[in-house]
CSV table of C-alpha atoms in Angstrom, one decimal:
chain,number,residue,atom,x,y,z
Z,10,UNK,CA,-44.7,-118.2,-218.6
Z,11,UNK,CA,-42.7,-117.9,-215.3
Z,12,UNK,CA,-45.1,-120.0,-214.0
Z,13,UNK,CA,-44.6,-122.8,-216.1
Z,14,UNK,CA,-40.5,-122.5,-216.0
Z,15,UNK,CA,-41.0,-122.9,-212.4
Z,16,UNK,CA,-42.9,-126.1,-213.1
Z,17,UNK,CA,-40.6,-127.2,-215.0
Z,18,UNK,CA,-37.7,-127.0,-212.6
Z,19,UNK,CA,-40.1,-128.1,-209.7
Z,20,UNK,CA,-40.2,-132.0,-212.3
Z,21,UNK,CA,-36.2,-132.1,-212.3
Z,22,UNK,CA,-34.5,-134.5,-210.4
Z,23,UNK,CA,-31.7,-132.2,-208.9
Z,24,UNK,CA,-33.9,-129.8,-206.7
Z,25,UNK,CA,-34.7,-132.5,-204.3
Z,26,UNK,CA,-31.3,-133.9,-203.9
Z,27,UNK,CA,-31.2,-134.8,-200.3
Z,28,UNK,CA,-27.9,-133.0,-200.2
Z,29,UNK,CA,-29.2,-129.6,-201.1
Z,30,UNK,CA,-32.1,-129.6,-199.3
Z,31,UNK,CA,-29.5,-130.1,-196.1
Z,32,UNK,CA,-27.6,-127.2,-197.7
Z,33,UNK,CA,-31.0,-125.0,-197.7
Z,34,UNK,CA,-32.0,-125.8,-194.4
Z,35,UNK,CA,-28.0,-124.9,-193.2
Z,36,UNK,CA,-27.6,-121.7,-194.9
Z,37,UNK,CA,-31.4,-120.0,-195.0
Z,38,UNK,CA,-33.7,-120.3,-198.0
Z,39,UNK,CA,-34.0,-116.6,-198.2
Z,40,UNK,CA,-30.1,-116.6,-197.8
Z,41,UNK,CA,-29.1,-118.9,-201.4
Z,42,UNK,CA,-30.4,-119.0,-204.7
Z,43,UNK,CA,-29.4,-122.1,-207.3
Z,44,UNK,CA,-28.1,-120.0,-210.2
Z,45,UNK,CA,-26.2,-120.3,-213.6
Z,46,UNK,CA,-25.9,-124.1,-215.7
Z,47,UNK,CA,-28.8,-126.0,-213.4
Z,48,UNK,CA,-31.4,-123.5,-213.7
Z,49,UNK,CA,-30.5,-122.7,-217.7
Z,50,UNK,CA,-30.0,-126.3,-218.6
Z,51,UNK,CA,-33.1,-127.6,-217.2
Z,52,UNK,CA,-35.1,-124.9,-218.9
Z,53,UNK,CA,-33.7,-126.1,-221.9
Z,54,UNK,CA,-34.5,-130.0,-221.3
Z,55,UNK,CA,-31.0,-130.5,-220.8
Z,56,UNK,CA,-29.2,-132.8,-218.4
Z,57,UNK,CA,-27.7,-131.3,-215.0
Z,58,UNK,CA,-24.4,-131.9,-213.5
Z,59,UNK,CA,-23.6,-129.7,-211.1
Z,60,UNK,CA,-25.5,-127.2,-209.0
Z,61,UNK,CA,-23.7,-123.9,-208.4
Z,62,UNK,CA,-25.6,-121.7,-205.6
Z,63,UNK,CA,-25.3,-117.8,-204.6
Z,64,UNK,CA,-25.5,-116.5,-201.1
Z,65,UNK,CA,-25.9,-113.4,-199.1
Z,66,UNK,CA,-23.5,-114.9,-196.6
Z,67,UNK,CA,-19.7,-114.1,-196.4
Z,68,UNK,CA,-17.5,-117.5,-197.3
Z,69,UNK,CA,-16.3,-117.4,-193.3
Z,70,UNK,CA,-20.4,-117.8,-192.5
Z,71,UNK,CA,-20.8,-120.2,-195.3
Z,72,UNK,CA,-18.2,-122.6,-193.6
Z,73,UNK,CA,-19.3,-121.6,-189.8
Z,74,UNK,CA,-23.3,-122.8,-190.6
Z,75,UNK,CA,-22.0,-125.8,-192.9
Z,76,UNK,CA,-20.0,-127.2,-190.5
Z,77,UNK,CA,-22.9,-126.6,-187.5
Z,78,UNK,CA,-25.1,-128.5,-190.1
Z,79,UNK,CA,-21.9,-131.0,-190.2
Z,80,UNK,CA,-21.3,-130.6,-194.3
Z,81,UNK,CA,-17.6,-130.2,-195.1
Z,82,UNK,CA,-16.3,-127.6,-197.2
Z,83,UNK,CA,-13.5,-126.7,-199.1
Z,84,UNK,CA,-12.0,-123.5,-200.1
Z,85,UNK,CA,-12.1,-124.1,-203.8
Z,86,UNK,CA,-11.6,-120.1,-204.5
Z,87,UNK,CA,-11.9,-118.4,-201.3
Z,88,UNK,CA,-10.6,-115.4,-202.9
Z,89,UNK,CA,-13.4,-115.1,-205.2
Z,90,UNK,CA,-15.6,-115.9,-202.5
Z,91,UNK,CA,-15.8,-119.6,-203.5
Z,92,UNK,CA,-16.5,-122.1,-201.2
Z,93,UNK,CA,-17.6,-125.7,-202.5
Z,94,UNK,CA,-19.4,-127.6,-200.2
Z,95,UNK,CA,-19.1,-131.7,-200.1
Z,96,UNK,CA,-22.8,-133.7,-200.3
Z,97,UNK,CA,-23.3,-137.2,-201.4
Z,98,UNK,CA,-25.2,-136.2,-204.2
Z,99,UNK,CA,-22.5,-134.1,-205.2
Z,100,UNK,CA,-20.2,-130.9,-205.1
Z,101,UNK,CA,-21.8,-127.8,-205.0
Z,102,UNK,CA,-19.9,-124.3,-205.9
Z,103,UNK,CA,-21.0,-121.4,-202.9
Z,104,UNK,CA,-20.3,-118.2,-203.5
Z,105,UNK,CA,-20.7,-114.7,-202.1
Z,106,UNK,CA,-22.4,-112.1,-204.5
Z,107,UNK,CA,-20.0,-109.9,-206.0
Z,108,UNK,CA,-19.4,-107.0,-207.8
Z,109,UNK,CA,-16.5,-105.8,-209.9
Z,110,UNK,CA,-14.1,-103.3,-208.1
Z,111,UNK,CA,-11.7,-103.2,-211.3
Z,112,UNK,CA,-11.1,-105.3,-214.1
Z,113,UNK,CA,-8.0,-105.4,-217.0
Z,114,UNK,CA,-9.7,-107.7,-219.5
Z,115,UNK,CA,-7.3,-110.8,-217.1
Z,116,UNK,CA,-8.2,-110.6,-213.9
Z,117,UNK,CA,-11.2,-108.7,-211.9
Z,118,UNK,CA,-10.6,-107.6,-207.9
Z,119,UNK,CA,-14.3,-108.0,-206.5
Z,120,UNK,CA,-16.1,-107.2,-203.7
Z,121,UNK,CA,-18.3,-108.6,-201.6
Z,122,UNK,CA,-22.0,-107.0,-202.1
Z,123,UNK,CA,-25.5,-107.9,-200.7
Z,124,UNK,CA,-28.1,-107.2,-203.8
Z,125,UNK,CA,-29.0,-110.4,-205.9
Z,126,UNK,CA,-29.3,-107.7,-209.0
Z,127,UNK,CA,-25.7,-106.4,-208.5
Z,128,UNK,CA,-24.6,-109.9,-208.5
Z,129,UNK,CA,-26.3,-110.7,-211.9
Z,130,UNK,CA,-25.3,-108.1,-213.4
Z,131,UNK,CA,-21.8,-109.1,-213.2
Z,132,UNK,CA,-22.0,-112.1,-214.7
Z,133,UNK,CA,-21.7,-112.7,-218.8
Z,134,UNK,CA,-24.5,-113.4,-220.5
Z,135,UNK,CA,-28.1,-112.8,-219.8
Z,136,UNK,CA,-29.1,-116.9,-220.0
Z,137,UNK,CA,-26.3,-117.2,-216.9
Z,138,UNK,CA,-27.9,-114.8,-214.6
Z,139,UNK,CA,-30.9,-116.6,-213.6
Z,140,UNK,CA,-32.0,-117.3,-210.1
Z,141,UNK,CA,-33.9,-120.1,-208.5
Z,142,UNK,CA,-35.4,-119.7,-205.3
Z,143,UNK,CA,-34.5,-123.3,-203.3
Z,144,UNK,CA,-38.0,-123.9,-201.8
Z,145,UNK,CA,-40.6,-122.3,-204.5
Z,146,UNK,CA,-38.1,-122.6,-207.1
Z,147,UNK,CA,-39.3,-119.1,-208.4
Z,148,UNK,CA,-37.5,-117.7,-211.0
Z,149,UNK,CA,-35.2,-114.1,-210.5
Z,150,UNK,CA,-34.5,-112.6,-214.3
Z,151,UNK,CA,-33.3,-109.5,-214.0
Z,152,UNK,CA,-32.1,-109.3,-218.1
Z,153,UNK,CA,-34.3,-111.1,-220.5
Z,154,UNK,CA,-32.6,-114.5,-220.0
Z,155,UNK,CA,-35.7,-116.2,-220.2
Z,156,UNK,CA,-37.0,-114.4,-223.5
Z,157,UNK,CA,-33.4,-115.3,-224.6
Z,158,UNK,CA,-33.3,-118.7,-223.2
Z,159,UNK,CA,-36.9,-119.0,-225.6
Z,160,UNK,CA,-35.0,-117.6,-228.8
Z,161,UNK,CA,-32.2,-119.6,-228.1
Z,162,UNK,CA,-29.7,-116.4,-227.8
Z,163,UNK,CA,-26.7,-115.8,-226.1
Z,164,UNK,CA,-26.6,-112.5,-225.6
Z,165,UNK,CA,-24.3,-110.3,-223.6
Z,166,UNK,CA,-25.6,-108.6,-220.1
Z,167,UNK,CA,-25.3,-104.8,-221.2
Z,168,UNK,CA,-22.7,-103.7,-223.4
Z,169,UNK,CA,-20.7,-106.6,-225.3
Z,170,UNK,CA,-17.6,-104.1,-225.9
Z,171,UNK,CA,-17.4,-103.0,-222.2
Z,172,UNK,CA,-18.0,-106.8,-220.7
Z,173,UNK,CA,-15.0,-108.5,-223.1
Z,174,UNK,CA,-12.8,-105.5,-222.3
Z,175,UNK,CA,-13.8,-106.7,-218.6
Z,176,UNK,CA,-12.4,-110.7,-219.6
Z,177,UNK,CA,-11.1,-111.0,-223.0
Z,178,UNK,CA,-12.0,-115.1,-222.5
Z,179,UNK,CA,-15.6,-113.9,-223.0
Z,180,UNK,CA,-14.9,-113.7,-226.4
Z,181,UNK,CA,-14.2,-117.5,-226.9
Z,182,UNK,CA,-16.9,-118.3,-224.1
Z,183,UNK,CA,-19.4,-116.3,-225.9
Z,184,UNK,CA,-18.6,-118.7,-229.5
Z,185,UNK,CA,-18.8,-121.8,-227.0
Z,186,UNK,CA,-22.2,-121.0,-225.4
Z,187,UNK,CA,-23.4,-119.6,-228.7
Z,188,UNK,CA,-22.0,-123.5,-230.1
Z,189,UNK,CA,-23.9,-125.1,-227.7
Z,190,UNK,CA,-27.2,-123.0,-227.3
Z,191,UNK,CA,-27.8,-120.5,-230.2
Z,192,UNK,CA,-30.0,-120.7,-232.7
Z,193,UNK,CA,-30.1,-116.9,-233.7
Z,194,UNK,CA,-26.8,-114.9,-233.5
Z,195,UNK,CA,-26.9,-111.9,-231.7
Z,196,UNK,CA,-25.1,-108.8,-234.0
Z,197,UNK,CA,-23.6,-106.9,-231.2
Z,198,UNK,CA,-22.2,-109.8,-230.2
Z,199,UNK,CA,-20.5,-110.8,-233.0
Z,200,UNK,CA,-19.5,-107.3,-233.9
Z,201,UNK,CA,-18.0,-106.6,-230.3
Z,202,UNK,CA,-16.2,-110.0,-230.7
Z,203,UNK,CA,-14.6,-109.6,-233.8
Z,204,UNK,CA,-13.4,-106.1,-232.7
Z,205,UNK,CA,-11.6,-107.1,-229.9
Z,206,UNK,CA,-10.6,-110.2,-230.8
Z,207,UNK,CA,-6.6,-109.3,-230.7
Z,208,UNK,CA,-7.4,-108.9,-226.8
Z,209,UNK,CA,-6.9,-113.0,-227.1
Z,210,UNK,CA,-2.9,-112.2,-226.9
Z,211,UNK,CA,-3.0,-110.9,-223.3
Z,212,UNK,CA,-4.5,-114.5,-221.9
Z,213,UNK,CA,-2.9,-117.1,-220.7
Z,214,UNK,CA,-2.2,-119.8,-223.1
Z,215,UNK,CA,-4.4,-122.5,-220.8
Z,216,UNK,CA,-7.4,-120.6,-220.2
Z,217,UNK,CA,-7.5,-120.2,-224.4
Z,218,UNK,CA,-6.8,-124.0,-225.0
Z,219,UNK,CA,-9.3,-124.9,-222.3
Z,220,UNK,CA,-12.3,-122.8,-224.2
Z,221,UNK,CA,-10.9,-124.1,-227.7
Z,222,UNK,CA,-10.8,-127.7,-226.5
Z,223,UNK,CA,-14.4,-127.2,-224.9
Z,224,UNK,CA,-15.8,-125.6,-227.9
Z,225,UNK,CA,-14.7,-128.5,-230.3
Z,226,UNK,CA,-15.8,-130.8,-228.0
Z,227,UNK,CA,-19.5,-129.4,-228.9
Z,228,UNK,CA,-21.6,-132.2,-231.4
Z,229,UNK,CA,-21.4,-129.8,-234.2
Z,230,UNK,CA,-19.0,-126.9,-234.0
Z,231,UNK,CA,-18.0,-126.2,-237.3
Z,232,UNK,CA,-20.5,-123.3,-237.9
Z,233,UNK,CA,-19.2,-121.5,-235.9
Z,234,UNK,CA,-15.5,-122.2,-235.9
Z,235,UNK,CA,-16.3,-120.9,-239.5
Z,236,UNK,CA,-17.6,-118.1,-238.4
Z,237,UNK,CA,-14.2,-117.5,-236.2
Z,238,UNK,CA,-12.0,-118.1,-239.5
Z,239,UNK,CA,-14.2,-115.6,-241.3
Z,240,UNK,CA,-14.2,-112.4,-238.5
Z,241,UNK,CA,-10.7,-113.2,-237.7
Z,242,UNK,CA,-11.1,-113.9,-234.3
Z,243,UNK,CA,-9.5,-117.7,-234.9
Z,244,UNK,CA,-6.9,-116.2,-236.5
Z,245,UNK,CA,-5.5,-115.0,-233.2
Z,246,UNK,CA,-5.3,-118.0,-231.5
Z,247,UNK,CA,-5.0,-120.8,-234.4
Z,248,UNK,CA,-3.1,-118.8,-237.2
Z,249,UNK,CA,-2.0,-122.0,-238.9
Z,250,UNK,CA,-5.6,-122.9,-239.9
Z,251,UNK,CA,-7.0,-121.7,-243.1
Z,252,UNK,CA,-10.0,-122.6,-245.2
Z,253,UNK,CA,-9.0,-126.2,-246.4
Z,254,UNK,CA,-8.9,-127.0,-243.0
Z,255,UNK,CA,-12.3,-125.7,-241.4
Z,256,UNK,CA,-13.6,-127.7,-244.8
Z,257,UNK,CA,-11.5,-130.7,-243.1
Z,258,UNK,CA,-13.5,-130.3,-240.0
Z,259,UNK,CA,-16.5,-130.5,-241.3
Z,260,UNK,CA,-15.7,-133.7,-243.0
Z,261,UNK,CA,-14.7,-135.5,-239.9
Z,262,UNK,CA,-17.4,-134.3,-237.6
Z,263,UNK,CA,-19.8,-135.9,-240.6
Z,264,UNK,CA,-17.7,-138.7,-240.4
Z,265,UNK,CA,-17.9,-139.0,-236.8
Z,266,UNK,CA,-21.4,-138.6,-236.7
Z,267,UNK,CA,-22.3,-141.5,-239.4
Z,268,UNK,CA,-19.8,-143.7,-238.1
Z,269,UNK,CA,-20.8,-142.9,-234.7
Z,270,UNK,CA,-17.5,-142.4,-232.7
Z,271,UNK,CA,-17.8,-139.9,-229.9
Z,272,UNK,CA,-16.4,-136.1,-230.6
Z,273,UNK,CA,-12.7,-135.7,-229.7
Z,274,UNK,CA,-11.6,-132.5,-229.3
Z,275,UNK,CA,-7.8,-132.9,-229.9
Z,276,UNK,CA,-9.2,-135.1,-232.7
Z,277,UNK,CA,-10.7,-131.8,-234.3
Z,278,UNK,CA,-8.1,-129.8,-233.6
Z,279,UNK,CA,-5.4,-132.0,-235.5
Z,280,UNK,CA,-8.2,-131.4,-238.5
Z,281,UNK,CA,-7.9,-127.7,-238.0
Z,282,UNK,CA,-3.9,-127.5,-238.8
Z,283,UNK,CA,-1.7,-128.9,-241.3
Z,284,UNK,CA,-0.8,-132.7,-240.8
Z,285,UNK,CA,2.8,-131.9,-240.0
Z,286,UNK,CA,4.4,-133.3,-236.3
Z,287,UNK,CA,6.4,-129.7,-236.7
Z,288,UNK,CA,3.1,-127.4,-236.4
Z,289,UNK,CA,1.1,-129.9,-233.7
Z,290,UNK,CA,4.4,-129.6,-231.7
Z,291,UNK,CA,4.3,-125.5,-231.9
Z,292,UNK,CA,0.4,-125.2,-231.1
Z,293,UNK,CA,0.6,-128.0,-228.5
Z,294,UNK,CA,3.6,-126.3,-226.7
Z,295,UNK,CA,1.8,-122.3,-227.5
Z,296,UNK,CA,-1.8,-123.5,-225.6
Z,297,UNK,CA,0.3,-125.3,-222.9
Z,298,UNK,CA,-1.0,-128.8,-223.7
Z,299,UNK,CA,-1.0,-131.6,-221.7
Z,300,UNK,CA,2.1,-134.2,-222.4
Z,301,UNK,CA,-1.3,-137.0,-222.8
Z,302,UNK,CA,-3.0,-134.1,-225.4
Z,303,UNK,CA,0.1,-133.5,-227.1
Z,304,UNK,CA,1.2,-136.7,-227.9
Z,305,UNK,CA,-2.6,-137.1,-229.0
Z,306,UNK,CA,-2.9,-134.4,-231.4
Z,307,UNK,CA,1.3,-135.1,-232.6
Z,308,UNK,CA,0.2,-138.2,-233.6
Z,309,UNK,CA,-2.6,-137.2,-235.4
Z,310,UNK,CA,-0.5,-134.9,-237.0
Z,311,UNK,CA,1.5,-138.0,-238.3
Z,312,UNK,CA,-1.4,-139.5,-240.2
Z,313,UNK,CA,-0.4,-141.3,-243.9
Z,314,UNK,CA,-2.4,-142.9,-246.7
Z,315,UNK,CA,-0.6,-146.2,-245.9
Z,316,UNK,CA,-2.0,-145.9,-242.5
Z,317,UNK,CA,-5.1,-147.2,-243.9
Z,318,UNK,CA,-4.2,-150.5,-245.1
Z,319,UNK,CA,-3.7,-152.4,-242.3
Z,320,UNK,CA,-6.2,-151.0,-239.3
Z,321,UNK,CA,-5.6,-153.3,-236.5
Z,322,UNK,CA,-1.3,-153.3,-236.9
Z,323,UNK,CA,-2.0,-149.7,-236.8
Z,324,UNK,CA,-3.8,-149.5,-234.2
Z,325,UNK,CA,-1.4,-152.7,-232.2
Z,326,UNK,CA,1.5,-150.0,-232.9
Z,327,UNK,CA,-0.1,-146.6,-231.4
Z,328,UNK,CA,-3.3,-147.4,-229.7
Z,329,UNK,CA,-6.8,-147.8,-230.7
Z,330,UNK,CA,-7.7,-144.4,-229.6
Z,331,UNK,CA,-4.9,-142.9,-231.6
Z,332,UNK,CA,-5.7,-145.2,-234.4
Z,333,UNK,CA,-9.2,-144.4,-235.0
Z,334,UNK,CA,-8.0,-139.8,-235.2
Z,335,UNK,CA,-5.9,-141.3,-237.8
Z,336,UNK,CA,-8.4,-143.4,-240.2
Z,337,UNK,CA,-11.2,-140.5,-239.3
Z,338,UNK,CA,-8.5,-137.8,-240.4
Z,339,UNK,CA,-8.2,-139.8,-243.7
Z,340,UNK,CA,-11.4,-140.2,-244.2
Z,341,UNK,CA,-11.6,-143.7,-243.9
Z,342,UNK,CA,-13.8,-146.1,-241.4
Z,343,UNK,CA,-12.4,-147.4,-238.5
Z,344,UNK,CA,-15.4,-149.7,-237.5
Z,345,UNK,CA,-13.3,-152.5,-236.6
Z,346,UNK,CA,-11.5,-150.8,-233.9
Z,347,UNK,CA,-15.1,-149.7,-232.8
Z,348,UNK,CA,-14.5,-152.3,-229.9
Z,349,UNK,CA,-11.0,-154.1,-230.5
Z,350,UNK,CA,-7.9,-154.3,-227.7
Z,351,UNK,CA,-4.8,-155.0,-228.9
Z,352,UNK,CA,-3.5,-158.2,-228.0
Z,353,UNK,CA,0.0,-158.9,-226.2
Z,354,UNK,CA,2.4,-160.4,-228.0
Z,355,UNK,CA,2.8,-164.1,-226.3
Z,356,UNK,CA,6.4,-164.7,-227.6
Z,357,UNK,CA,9.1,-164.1,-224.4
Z,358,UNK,CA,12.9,-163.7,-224.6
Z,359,UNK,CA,13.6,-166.8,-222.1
Z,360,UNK,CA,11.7,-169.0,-224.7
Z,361,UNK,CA,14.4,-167.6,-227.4
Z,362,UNK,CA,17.3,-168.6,-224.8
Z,363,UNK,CA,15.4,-171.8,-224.6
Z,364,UNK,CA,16.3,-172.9,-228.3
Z,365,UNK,CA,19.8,-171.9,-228.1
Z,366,UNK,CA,20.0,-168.3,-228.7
Z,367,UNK,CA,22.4,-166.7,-226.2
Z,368,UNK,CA,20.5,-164.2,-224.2
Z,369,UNK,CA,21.5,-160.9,-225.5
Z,370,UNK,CA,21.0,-158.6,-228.9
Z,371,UNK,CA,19.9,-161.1,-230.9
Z,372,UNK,CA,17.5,-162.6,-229.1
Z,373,UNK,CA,15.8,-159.1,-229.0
Z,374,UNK,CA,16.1,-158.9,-232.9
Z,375,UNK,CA,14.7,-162.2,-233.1
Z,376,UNK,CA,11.5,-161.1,-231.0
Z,377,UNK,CA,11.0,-157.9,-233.4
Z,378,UNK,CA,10.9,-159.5,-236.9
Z,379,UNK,CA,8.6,-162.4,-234.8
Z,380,UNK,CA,6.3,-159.9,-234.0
Z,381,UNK,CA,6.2,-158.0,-236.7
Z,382,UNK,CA,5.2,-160.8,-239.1
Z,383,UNK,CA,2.6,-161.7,-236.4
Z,384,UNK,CA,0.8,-158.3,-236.5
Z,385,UNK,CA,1.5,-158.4,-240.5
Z,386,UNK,CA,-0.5,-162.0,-240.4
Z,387,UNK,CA,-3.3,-160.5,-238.2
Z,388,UNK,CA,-2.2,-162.0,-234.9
Z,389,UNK,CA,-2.3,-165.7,-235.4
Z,390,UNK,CA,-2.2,-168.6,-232.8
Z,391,UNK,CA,0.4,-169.5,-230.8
Z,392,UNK,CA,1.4,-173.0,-233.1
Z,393,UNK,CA,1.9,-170.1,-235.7
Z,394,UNK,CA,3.9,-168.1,-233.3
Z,395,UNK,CA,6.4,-171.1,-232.9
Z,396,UNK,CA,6.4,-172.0,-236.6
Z,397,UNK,CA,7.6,-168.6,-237.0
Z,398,UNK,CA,9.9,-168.5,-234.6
Z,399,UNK,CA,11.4,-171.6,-236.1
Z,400,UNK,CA,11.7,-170.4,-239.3
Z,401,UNK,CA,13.3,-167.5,-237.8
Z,402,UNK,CA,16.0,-169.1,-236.0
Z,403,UNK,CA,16.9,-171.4,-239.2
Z,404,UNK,CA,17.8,-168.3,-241.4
């Protein structure tokens, strides 16, 4: 079998990148191995991004030999023995093995170490901790992540209990990865993560959004958001959602996928809570949102049946994007907006002035009820613009 999992990763397009083999021949081939997403995704016949690669070396040799090969670097996390190093066919992560020194479920202090086992053991779950040779492209599995990559598990390297009280984010990474790649659930894991689920309070607020927002950016994550209502691990970090509302998920994700819009996460996340501007403002400000995200979800916390009558005004008045969360949220279709842009309203103040009107309030009153009975009419012409404004100014 290993064999023919080093075939496959010998046909991917991402091992000979010009850039990496540069890397290789800067650092050692016997020095680095291509671990983690590249090596797990390709195994699964799934596209690669980026390439993250482990190395014997110390990050102060990692920069010496890259800049003697003439690569740049940059310190990305040089306390965690990260070092990202620039190529033309794109960024790739460096860093030193590692093994924990001490760990409070936040934070871990590491230290350097020099065995390839030591450094998978480390890491989270047993389909992350597989190793690529850069030349042969041989496989290092020191868990069962291949046997769990086949059965399409996500399962915990060692004890789940002992690796979330390690990082309480595992907890949420371990839904997110089981999201994307499970097929069969792993008990222990789901046990261990229910069990220690009020661990989530002692994170920050942005490392919990981040793994929310990435989980309900998934195609279909309603499973096992379920599943997170039901142990009561979503209950820690989303209190305000209850049943009705992971129902209301799985509603617009159907709707999403027939109507085919892409997957927004904020999107989901307004059809996780109530539809009130009060509760999006608490949750937005609690996971430390974005102003863009929280305006996004507030406004599809704002949603009303009426909102449905007239798409394109709608949409004139908040934004496509904002427009479509809205219709999906109410179950409605928002094909229309599929590929509509607002247009801008022709009508200026100086033409106002023009017919008499002397430059002040009234000419911006004027301009509103204009404008408002040209989105109402579906954006006419401008002959229909003046017509209006005629009618406007003889009232």
């Amino acid at each position: 079998m290993t064999d023919a999992l080093t075939s496959t990763l010998a046909q991917a397009d991402w091992p000979r990148r010009a850039g990496l083999a540069a890397l290789t021949a800067a650092l050692g081939a016997d020095q680095i191995r291509w671990v983690g997403g590249a090596v797990r995704d390709t195994l699964l016949g799934m596209a690669v991004h980026d390439v993250d690669c482990a190395t014997l070396h110390l990050p102060a040799t990692v920069i010496d030999l890259c800049a003697k090969a003439g690569i740049k670097t940059v310190p990305t996390g040089i306390e965690h023995g990260t070092v990202t190093a620039v190529l033309a066919d794109g960024p790739v992560e460096i860093t030193t093995l590692r093994r924990d020194v001490a760990t409070d479920g936040r934070r871990a202090t590491i230290a350097f170490a020099n065995d390839w086992r030591e450094d998978a053991a480390r890491r989270d779950f047993t389909i992350n901790a597989l190793y690529t040779h850069p030349e042969t492209l041989a496989i290092d599995d020191y868990f069962g992540g291949l046997d769990d990559l086949a059965q399409r598990r996500v399962r915990f390297i060692g004890d789940p209990h002992a690796r979330i009280a390690e990082d309480h984010l595992r907890i949420l990474r371990y839904y997110r990865f089981q999201a994307r790649f499970g097929a069969d659930l792993d008990t222990e894991a789901e046990i261990a993560c229910e069990e220690l689920a009020p661990t989530l309070k002692g994170l920050s607020r942005e490392r919990i959004a981040s793994e929310l927002l990435g989980l309900l950016a998934l195609p279909d994550p309603h499973a096992t958001i379920a599943r997170m209502r039901a142990g009561g691990v979503l209950g820690v970090i989303l209190p305000e959602t209850g049943n009705a509302h992971i129902e209301g998920l799985a509603k617009l994700i159907e709707r999403e996928a027939a109507q085919k819009f892409t997957p927004v996460a904020l999107r989901r996340l307004a059809a996780l809570l109530p539809p009130s501007p009060d509760v999006a403002e608490g949750v937005a400000a609690r996971l430390r949102l974005s102003k863009a995200q929280r305006a996004r979800l507030i406004s599809a916390s704002e949603r009303m049946r009426e909102d449905a009558a007239n798409a394109k005004a709608l949409a004139y008045r908040i934004t496509p994007e904002f427009a479509v969360d809205r219709l999906l949220l109410l179950g409605e279709d928002p094909q229309e907006l599929a590929d509509w842009q607002p247009p801008k309203f022709p009508l200026k103040g100086g033409a106002i002035v023009a017919r008499g009107v002397a430059a002040g309030p009234e000419v911006a009153r004027i301009m509103r009820s204009v404008e408002r009975r040209w989105v109402a009419e579906g954006f006419p012409d401008d002959a229909r613009i003046e017509q209006m404004l005629g009618e406007e100014l003889g009232r």
